[in-house]
XYZ file of C-alpha atoms in Angstrom:
346
model
C 0.000 0.000 0.000
C 1.267 3.484 -0.885
C 1.192 5.656 2.260
C 2.165 8.921 0.546
C -0.491 11.617 0.750
C -1.412 12.696 -2.784
C -3.065 15.994 -3.619
C -5.558 16.595 -6.419
C -2.714 18.345 -8.265
C -0.545 15.190 -7.976
C -3.341 12.947 -9.253
C -4.098 15.279 -12.161
C -0.434 15.279 -13.209
C -0.173 11.459 -13.039
C -3.404 11.001 -14.992
C -2.641 13.695 -17.544
C -5.888 15.594 -16.897
C -6.890 18.865 -15.274
C -7.401 19.383 -11.528
C -11.046 20.167 -12.271
C -11.509 16.768 -13.909
C -10.043 15.002 -10.868
C -12.320 17.006 -8.568
C -15.400 16.050 -10.617
C -14.452 12.356 -10.526
C -13.808 12.386 -6.769
C -17.043 14.165 -5.931
C -19.141 12.535 -8.672
C -20.368 15.800 -10.131
C -20.340 17.421 -13.546
C -19.597 15.771 -16.884
C -16.435 13.731 -17.371
C -15.585 11.828 -20.539
C -15.240 8.065 -20.257
C -11.580 8.277 -21.272
C -10.752 10.913 -18.628
C -12.710 9.034 -15.953
C -10.802 5.813 -16.657
C -7.449 7.633 -16.489
C -8.252 9.134 -13.103
C -9.802 5.938 -11.775
C -6.724 3.944 -12.777
C -4.441 6.319 -10.852
C -6.728 6.347 -7.796
C -6.602 2.560 -7.624
C -2.843 2.512 -8.176
C -2.145 4.844 -5.251
C -4.955 3.363 -3.107
C -6.440 6.834 -2.713
C -8.749 7.401 0.267
C -10.560 10.754 0.385
C -10.487 12.576 3.719
C -14.238 12.584 4.218
C -14.023 14.015 7.720
C -12.052 17.045 6.553
C -14.428 17.472 3.625
C -17.471 17.442 5.907
C -15.910 19.931 8.306
C -14.969 22.231 5.441
C -18.557 22.201 4.146
C -20.003 22.561 7.690
C -22.041 19.452 6.931
C -24.178 18.158 9.801
C -26.116 14.922 10.250
C -29.084 14.437 12.550
C -29.542 11.152 14.414
C -32.903 10.741 16.134
C -33.128 8.293 19.043
C -36.447 6.742 20.111
C -35.783 5.507 23.649
C -37.884 4.340 26.619
C -37.909 7.027 29.299
C -35.290 6.089 31.953
C -37.392 7.854 34.592
C -40.062 5.197 34.036
C -37.741 2.166 33.709
C -34.308 2.260 35.347
C -32.870 -0.288 32.890
C -32.562 2.515 30.331
C -30.457 4.833 32.516
C -27.173 3.355 31.298
C -28.433 3.294 27.689
C -29.133 7.020 27.918
C -25.618 7.561 29.278
C -24.216 5.664 26.290
C -26.148 7.959 23.952
C -24.916 11.068 25.766
C -21.269 9.946 25.741
C -21.324 9.018 22.048
C -23.086 12.276 21.215
C -20.368 14.295 22.967
C -17.673 12.356 21.131
C -19.071 12.893 17.632
C -20.715 16.306 18.028
C -17.534 18.267 17.127
C -17.601 16.543 13.721
C -21.123 17.571 12.792
C -23.140 14.737 14.330
C -26.267 15.992 16.098
C -28.219 13.616 18.338
C -31.770 14.284 19.484
C -33.629 12.044 21.933
C -37.337 11.260 21.851
C -38.384 9.518 25.075
C -41.517 7.394 25.292
C -43.456 5.557 27.976
C -42.380 1.899 27.542
C -45.830 0.715 28.653
C -47.729 2.899 26.163
C -48.101 2.069 22.483
C -49.595 5.531 21.898
C -46.586 7.226 23.487
C -44.213 5.164 21.336
C -46.096 6.078 18.166
C -46.445 9.769 19.029
C -42.744 10.167 19.753
C -41.788 8.237 16.614
C -43.806 10.683 14.529
C -42.197 13.642 16.291
C -38.816 12.127 15.496
C -39.645 11.626 11.816
C -40.881 15.222 11.558
C -37.369 16.354 12.524
C -36.104 14.912 9.189
C -33.293 12.753 10.596
C -30.534 11.180 8.548
C -30.671 8.119 10.808
C -33.200 6.737 13.270
C -32.140 4.658 16.270
C -34.864 2.971 18.290
C -35.769 0.400 20.891
C -38.723 -1.205 19.049
C -40.947 -2.290 21.942
C -44.082 -2.389 19.775
C -43.747 -4.661 16.771
C -46.512 -3.481 14.421
C -45.700 0.195 14.917
C -41.968 -0.485 14.537
C -42.536 -2.220 11.204
C -44.501 0.803 9.981
C -41.651 3.085 11.042
C -39.184 0.874 9.162
C -41.239 1.139 5.971
C -41.442 4.921 6.307
C -37.686 5.175 6.822
C -36.956 2.924 3.858
C -39.049 5.133 1.572
C -37.347 8.259 2.940
C -33.817 6.764 2.738
C -33.361 7.064 6.511
C -30.949 4.544 8.006
C -32.424 2.530 10.902
C -30.588 0.952 13.817
C -32.378 -0.912 16.606
C -30.793 -1.997 19.845
C -31.758 -4.396 22.629
C -34.691 -5.735 20.569
C -34.573 -7.045 16.982
C -37.517 -6.883 14.575
C -38.580 -9.913 12.550
C -38.944 -8.315 9.126
C -37.554 -8.499 5.592
C -36.841 -4.749 5.579
C -33.143 -3.919 5.948
C -32.016 -2.445 9.248
C -29.151 -2.796 11.726
C -29.564 -4.644 15.038
C -27.154 -4.175 17.947
C -27.520 -6.382 21.007
C -27.354 -9.988 22.076
C -28.465 -13.012 20.088
C -31.582 -13.391 22.229
C -32.317 -16.972 21.191
C -28.799 -17.954 22.213
C -29.203 -15.923 25.405
C -32.170 -18.107 26.339
C -30.081 -21.219 25.715
C -27.328 -19.870 27.962
C -29.889 -19.248 30.720
C -31.164 -22.816 30.348
C -27.646 -24.210 30.593
C -27.052 -22.243 33.780
C -30.283 -23.296 35.422
C -29.749 -26.951 34.529
C -26.488 -26.897 36.480
C -28.130 -25.799 39.744
C -31.403 -27.764 39.816
C -32.245 -31.389 40.408
C -33.712 -33.918 38.024
C -37.509 -33.552 37.634
C -37.532 -30.020 39.103
C -40.282 -27.868 37.573
C -39.227 -24.614 35.879
C -41.251 -21.440 35.268
C -40.391 -18.927 32.545
C -41.566 -15.537 33.826
C -42.288 -12.618 31.484
C -42.886 -9.285 33.236
C -44.480 -6.665 30.939
C -43.960 -8.991 27.983
C -42.457 -7.680 24.764
C -42.074 -9.641 21.483
C -38.322 -10.165 21.844
C -38.802 -12.072 25.111
C -40.282 -14.933 23.104
C -36.874 -15.408 21.449
C -35.361 -16.012 24.883
C -38.161 -18.418 25.785
C -37.715 -20.312 22.505
C -33.973 -20.637 23.093
C -34.537 -21.771 26.680
C -36.993 -24.476 25.658
C -34.855 -25.577 22.722
C -31.949 -26.235 25.065
C -34.017 -28.636 27.147
C -35.399 -30.375 24.047
C -31.834 -31.310 23.188
C -30.528 -31.869 26.715
C -32.556 -34.249 28.890
C -35.963 -33.426 27.322
C -37.967 -35.526 29.788
C -36.300 -34.362 32.992
C -38.117 -31.070 33.545
C -41.635 -29.706 33.185
C -41.469 -26.120 31.895
C -44.346 -23.649 32.163
C -44.592 -20.014 31.061
C -46.385 -17.136 32.770
C -46.778 -13.443 31.910
C -47.385 -10.676 34.442
C -48.094 -6.968 34.051
C -46.181 -4.752 36.486
C -47.898 -1.501 35.505
C -50.007 -1.726 38.668
C -47.937 -2.787 41.694
C -50.894 -4.010 43.722
C -52.247 -6.157 40.904
C -48.768 -7.469 40.121
C -48.116 -8.461 43.739
C -51.475 -10.214 44.005
C -51.016 -12.136 40.753
C -47.485 -13.267 41.597
C -48.591 -14.341 45.081
C -51.441 -16.353 43.591
C -49.119 -17.975 41.052
C -46.664 -19.022 43.770
C -49.517 -20.433 45.845
C -50.967 -22.402 42.924
C -47.584 -23.722 41.738
C -45.702 -24.846 44.862
C -43.876 -27.496 42.845
C -41.965 -24.865 40.813
C -38.393 -24.731 42.090
C -36.660 -22.617 39.438
C -37.510 -19.391 37.621
C -36.143 -17.848 34.426
C -37.117 -14.161 34.363
C -36.706 -12.872 30.818
C -35.956 -9.195 31.430
C -34.376 -6.841 33.975
C -37.341 -6.948 36.383
C -36.308 -9.922 38.499
C -36.190 -7.586 41.509
C -39.924 -6.920 41.181
C -40.623 -10.641 41.310
C -38.235 -11.090 44.250
C -39.989 -8.428 46.319
C -43.113 -10.590 46.279
C -41.318 -13.916 46.380
C -39.282 -13.096 49.521
C -42.440 -12.266 51.453
C -44.337 -15.388 50.410
C -41.937 -18.316 50.661
C -38.694 -19.392 52.272
C -38.066 -22.239 49.851
C -34.637 -22.551 48.277
C -35.640 -21.558 44.767
C -33.262 -20.970 41.872
C -33.531 -17.774 39.837
C -31.875 -16.572 36.630
C -32.504 -12.986 35.541
C -31.071 -10.179 33.437
C -28.973 -7.070 33.987
C -26.987 -5.478 36.754
C -29.481 -2.944 38.025
C -28.683 -2.082 41.629
C -31.911 -3.729 42.790
C -31.020 -6.963 40.973
C -27.424 -6.880 42.195
C -28.623 -6.549 45.793
C -30.627 -9.770 45.471
C -27.732 -11.447 43.650
C -25.324 -10.663 46.492
C -27.875 -11.871 49.045
C -28.064 -15.207 47.242
C -31.690 -14.775 46.138
C -30.674 -14.577 42.465
C -28.210 -17.202 41.257
C -27.079 -15.611 37.985
C -27.725 -12.472 35.951
C -27.110 -12.176 32.216
C -25.723 -8.728 31.394
C -27.210 -7.218 28.211
C -24.866 -4.186 28.198
C -27.402 -1.399 27.502
C -24.666 1.275 27.633
C -22.633 -0.510 24.975
C -25.679 -1.140 22.796
C -26.651 2.532 22.790
C -23.105 3.837 22.360
C -22.411 1.565 19.389
C -25.705 2.543 17.755
C -24.642 6.200 17.697
C -21.053 5.354 16.743
C -22.020 3.157 13.788
C -24.410 5.777 12.433
C -21.852 8.568 12.896
C -19.003 6.657 11.252
C -21.271 5.721 8.354
C -21.808 9.387 7.530
C -18.370 10.715 8.481
C -16.206 7.990 6.948
C -18.587 6.216 4.525
C -18.266 3.010 6.564
C -20.713 0.286 5.624
C -23.330 -0.555 8.232
C -23.435 -4.189 9.379
C -26.701 -6.126 9.384
C -26.137 -6.875 13.059
C -23.621 -6.650 15.871
C -24.063 -9.378 18.466
C -22.654 -8.487 21.878
C -21.158 -11.040 24.296
C -23.509 -12.887 26.642
C -21.839 -12.133 29.978
C -22.746 -14.164 33.062
C -22.784 -12.179 36.307
C -22.368 -13.785 39.725
C -22.223 -12.362 43.237
C -18.422 -12.500 42.982
C -18.006 -10.368 39.839
C -21.088 -8.129 39.960
C -19.269 -5.117 41.431
C -17.076 -4.880 38.327
C -20.122 -4.383 36.098
C -21.965 -1.676 38.040
């Protein structure tokens, strides 16, 4: 590779054309004869020329708007670290013309999600980053963005669709299989397992499918697995329903809780039973970590919301600043958190 920095004047001289011709080829504007284009193109390939897109953007004062559709962290603490990832990435890329605007929605309200998505689209973004909690509405947003040539990145939750977009987060099906492998190691043969969805979202089914698939392959007849969904919008109703479930299913000895709300389940569970139950949950929220260190939760799977959000901004920014291709997905590691290593992930 030739590491010498070549100017437009150098390229023009080597190709035997004018500087104006080289400029038109590089920036794909104006009319250039086929012969002149081939001369310039041949030299560009020979010297492995890479245009300084960042300098070009700064010179033109070009800006790009990235709109972020995010659950309000004030309503769900899981999203606090995701918001921090967005803020940190925004600060990093802002000096280079990347503008980031957040649109926060109520994660329990489909209407709030839709309203904020429309507000975002009205801002005419170059890229849209979202946590697609509502499948039908998210698919409609994807179609709108495709027609408007707006790049779309989702994080934490994928969307099952044929429309092109970028997903950043864990392989959720594999995550469910990891949870199953963990729980199998700490329960006895014939123990009954409950998969618990709290405020169920479509992506949780991927975890459930992976969990069940693991046991179909490994000792399929050893464990009875049931699934139960609870709404935590109303604390009183949630507490009553969980208490009733525990009372009606005393034979359940292990729980797989498919999101970051294990602590909500534990608040009820600790008051209703002293049995030595096994629990696998998600994410190092302080409430979850407290129960982990007390031995009430056996393992947490860390979904890295900060990293998901940061990478979403970074990929979009680098696409526009450096013409980097966007991947179809970026799967993050499935980290297992125990009481011994939890403090290093807070």
